[in-house]
């Protein structure tokens, strides 16, 4: 019986394996150590991103001082300014107009025109415009028809936006931060007292801050930074 010849099977080596295999012992140790350090750093970065709760700010140079406000109070009427005294203020509610391209003046005039019998009950204490202008429509010691069951104890801020995304431009955003911080400072409120219309009713308002939670958290962080800037000035 003929003996079968034993054939040796050779494992195919990849190019990277060949290169690694050609290194000296010391070089291999360096490579392995580098890979371990890289993996540890990547893991640490992943853990940090998962557990980090506080977002950064957008580095605005804004404080909580009183901004320029164009006071154009609505006529007292049942549809937009009932003249009802509010309870002590415990919150600030952020809204968006849901009317892309409209100005603060457009929205103020719309609220005032409701007294002609349109049947809608809508208003806001303030409207922030596309150029950063702020129009006041209702005194802060009266209720506005904006935040449903929180009308009685909150101040509402309607904010204009240029397009359907609901994202605020820089001018509007800066005024929003400053006005919100000013009102928090005036009524001795913490940043957690700043909420969205969404947080009251589940409505998609303000759209961009509902659909982009990180942007909302950054806005609140910016308001907090503005408050801290003013407190620091007082402490000096």
Coordinates of C-alpha atoms in Angstrom, one line a residue:
X1 CA 0.0 0.0 0.0
X2 CA 1.4 3.4 -1.0
X3 CA 1.8 5.9 1.7
X4 CA 0.0 9.2 1.1
X5 CA 2.2 12.2 1.1
X6 CA 1.4 14.6 3.8
X7 CA 0.8 18.1 2.4
X8 CA 1.5 21.1 4.6
X9 CA -1.2 23.8 4.5
X10 CA 0.1 27.3 4.8
X11 CA -2.0 29.9 6.4
X12 CA -2.3 33.0 4.4
X13 CA -1.0 36.0 6.2
X14 CA -2.4 39.4 5.7
X15 CA -0.1 42.3 4.9
X16 CA -0.7 43.9 8.3
X17 CA 0.2 40.6 10.1
X18 CA 3.3 40.2 8.1
X19 CA 4.4 43.7 9.0
X20 CA 3.7 43.2 12.7
X21 CA 5.4 39.8 12.6
X22 CA 8.5 41.5 11.1
X23 CA 8.8 43.9 14.0
X24 CA 11.3 43.4 16.8
X25 CA 10.0 42.4 20.2
X26 CA 10.4 45.9 21.6
X27 CA 8.5 47.4 18.6
X28 CA 5.7 44.9 19.1
X29 CA 5.4 45.9 22.7
X30 CA 5.1 49.6 21.7
X31 CA 2.4 48.8 19.2
X32 CA 0.4 46.7 21.6
X33 CA 0.7 49.4 24.3
X34 CA -0.4 52.1 21.9
X35 CA -3.5 50.1 20.9
X36 CA -4.4 49.5 24.5
X37 CA -4.1 53.2 25.3
X38 CA -6.2 54.2 22.3
X39 CA -8.9 51.7 23.2
X40 CA -9.0 53.1 26.8
X41 CA -9.2 56.7 25.6
X42 CA -12.1 55.8 23.2
X43 CA -13.9 54.0 25.9
X44 CA -13.5 56.9 28.3
X45 CA -14.8 59.3 25.7
X46 CA -17.8 57.1 25.1
X47 CA -18.5 57.0 28.9
X48 CA -18.2 60.7 29.2
X49 CA -20.6 61.4 26.4
X50 CA -23.1 59.0 27.9
X51 CA -23.1 60.4 31.4
X52 CA -22.6 64.0 30.6
X53 CA -25.8 65.9 31.4
X54 CA -24.8 69.5 31.2
X55 CA -24.5 70.8 27.7
X56 CA -22.1 73.6 26.8
X57 CA -23.3 77.1 26.0
X58 CA -23.1 78.9 22.7
X59 CA -20.6 81.3 24.2
X60 CA -22.9 84.4 23.9
X61 CA -21.7 87.6 25.6
X62 CA -25.1 88.3 27.1
X63 CA -26.2 89.1 30.7
X64 CA -29.5 89.5 32.4
X65 CA -29.8 93.2 32.2
X66 CA -33.1 94.7 31.0
X67 CA -33.2 94.7 27.2
X68 CA -34.8 97.4 25.1
X69 CA -38.5 96.7 25.0
X70 CA -41.1 98.4 22.7
X71 CA -44.2 98.5 24.9
X72 CA -47.3 98.3 22.7
X73 CA -50.0 97.0 25.0
X74 CA -53.0 95.4 23.5
X75 CA -56.4 97.0 24.0
X76 CA -58.3 95.3 26.8
X77 CA -60.6 92.8 25.2
X78 CA -61.9 89.3 25.9
X79 CA -60.0 87.6 23.1
X80 CA -56.4 88.6 23.7
X81 CA -56.1 90.8 26.8
X82 CA -58.8 90.1 29.3
X83 CA -57.2 92.3 32.0
X84 CA -57.2 89.5 34.5
X85 CA -54.5 89.8 37.2
X86 CA -52.1 86.9 37.3
X87 CA -50.9 84.8 40.2
X88 CA -47.3 85.2 41.5
X89 CA -45.1 84.3 38.5
X90 CA -43.4 80.9 38.8
X91 CA -42.3 80.2 35.2
X92 CA -41.4 81.5 31.8
X93 CA -42.8 79.8 28.7
X94 CA -41.1 79.8 25.3
X95 CA -43.2 79.6 22.1
X96 CA -42.7 80.0 18.4
X97 CA -45.1 81.9 16.2
X98 CA -45.6 79.0 13.6
X99 CA -45.9 81.8 11.0
X100 CA -42.5 81.8 9.1
X101 CA -41.2 85.2 8.2
X102 CA -43.7 87.2 10.2
X103 CA -42.4 90.1 12.4
X104 CA -43.0 90.9 16.0
X105 CA -45.2 93.8 14.9
X106 CA -47.2 91.5 12.6
X107 CA -47.9 89.2 15.5
X108 CA -48.7 92.0 18.0
X109 CA -51.2 93.5 15.5
X110 CA -52.8 90.1 14.9
X111 CA -53.4 89.7 18.7
X112 CA -54.9 93.2 18.9
X113 CA -57.1 92.6 15.9
X114 CA -58.8 89.6 17.6
X115 CA -61.0 92.0 19.5
X116 CA -63.0 92.4 16.3
X117 CA -64.6 89.1 16.9
X118 CA -62.4 86.4 15.3
X119 CA -63.4 83.9 17.9
X120 CA -59.8 83.0 18.8
X121 CA -58.3 83.5 22.3
X122 CA -54.6 84.1 21.6
X123 CA -51.9 86.4 22.9
X124 CA -48.5 86.6 24.5
X125 CA -46.7 88.9 26.9
X126 CA -43.8 89.4 24.6
X127 CA -42.9 88.8 21.0
X128 CA -39.3 88.6 19.9
X129 CA -38.8 89.6 16.2
X130 CA -36.5 88.6 13.4
X131 CA -34.2 91.5 14.0
X132 CA -34.1 90.9 17.7
X133 CA -36.7 93.5 18.5
X134 CA -38.9 92.9 21.5
X135 CA -42.5 94.0 21.6
X136 CA -44.5 93.8 24.8
X137 CA -48.2 93.1 24.3
X138 CA -49.5 92.3 27.8
X139 CA -48.3 93.5 31.3
X140 CA -46.5 90.8 33.2
X141 CA -49.0 91.2 36.1
X142 CA -51.9 90.2 33.8
X143 CA -52.5 86.8 32.1
X144 CA -52.1 86.2 28.4
X145 CA -53.8 83.5 26.4
X146 CA -50.7 81.5 25.5
X147 CA -49.9 78.6 27.8
X148 CA -53.2 76.9 28.5
X149 CA -53.4 75.8 32.2
X150 CA -50.2 77.7 33.0
X151 CA -51.6 81.1 31.8
X152 CA -52.2 82.1 35.4
X153 CA -48.7 81.9 36.8
X154 CA -46.3 82.2 33.8
X155 CA -45.0 84.8 31.4
X156 CA -45.1 83.9 27.7
X157 CA -42.6 84.8 25.0
X158 CA -43.5 84.3 21.4
X159 CA -40.5 84.1 19.1
X160 CA -40.4 84.7 15.3
X161 CA -38.5 82.4 12.9
X162 CA -37.5 82.8 9.3
X163 CA -38.6 79.4 7.9
X164 CA -40.6 76.2 8.4
X165 CA -37.9 74.5 10.5
X166 CA -38.8 76.9 13.3
X167 CA -35.1 77.5 13.9
X168 CA -34.4 81.0 15.3
X169 CA -31.8 83.3 13.7
X170 CA -29.0 84.7 15.7
X171 CA -30.6 88.1 16.3
X172 CA -33.8 86.5 17.6
X173 CA -31.9 84.0 19.7
X174 CA -29.8 86.6 21.5
X175 CA -32.8 88.6 22.4
X176 CA -34.6 85.5 23.6
X177 CA -31.8 84.6 25.9
X178 CA -31.4 88.1 27.3
X179 CA -35.2 88.7 27.8
X180 CA -35.6 85.3 29.4
X181 CA -32.7 85.8 31.8
X182 CA -33.9 89.3 32.6
X183 CA -37.4 88.0 33.6
X184 CA -35.8 85.1 35.6
X185 CA -33.7 87.7 37.5
X186 CA -36.7 90.0 38.0
X187 CA -38.9 87.3 39.4
X188 CA -36.1 85.4 41.2
X189 CA -36.6 82.2 39.1
X190 CA -34.1 79.5 38.5
X191 CA -33.3 78.3 34.9
X192 CA -35.5 75.2 35.5
X193 CA -38.5 77.5 35.7
X194 CA -38.0 78.2 31.9
X195 CA -40.1 75.7 29.9
X196 CA -41.6 75.1 26.5
X197 CA -45.2 75.2 25.5
X198 CA -44.6 71.5 24.8
X199 CA -43.8 70.9 28.4
X200 CA -47.3 72.1 29.3
X201 CA -49.5 70.5 26.7
X202 CA -47.3 68.3 24.5
X203 CA -47.8 70.6 21.6
X204 CA -44.9 70.8 19.1
X205 CA -44.0 74.4 20.2
X206 CA -41.5 75.8 19.9
X207 CA -40.9 73.4 17.0
X208 CA -37.1 73.6 16.8
X209 CA -36.6 73.2 20.5
X210 CA -39.0 70.3 20.7
X211 CA -37.4 68.4 17.8
X212 CA -33.8 69.3 18.9
X213 CA -33.5 68.6 22.6
X214 CA -29.8 69.5 22.6
X215 CA -30.6 73.0 21.2
X216 CA -33.2 73.5 24.0
X217 CA -30.7 72.5 26.7
X218 CA -28.1 74.9 25.2
X219 CA -30.7 77.7 25.2
X220 CA -31.3 77.0 28.9
X221 CA -27.6 76.9 29.6
X222 CA -27.2 80.3 27.8
X223 CA -29.9 81.7 30.0
X224 CA -28.1 80.4 33.1
X225 CA -24.8 81.9 31.9
X226 CA -26.5 85.3 31.4
X227 CA -27.9 85.1 34.9
X228 CA -24.5 84.2 36.3
X229 CA -22.9 87.1 34.5
X230 CA -25.2 89.5 36.1
X231 CA -24.9 88.0 39.6
X232 CA -21.1 88.2 39.2
X233 CA -21.3 91.9 38.5
X234 CA -23.4 92.5 41.6
X235 CA -21.0 90.6 43.8
X236 CA -18.1 92.8 42.8

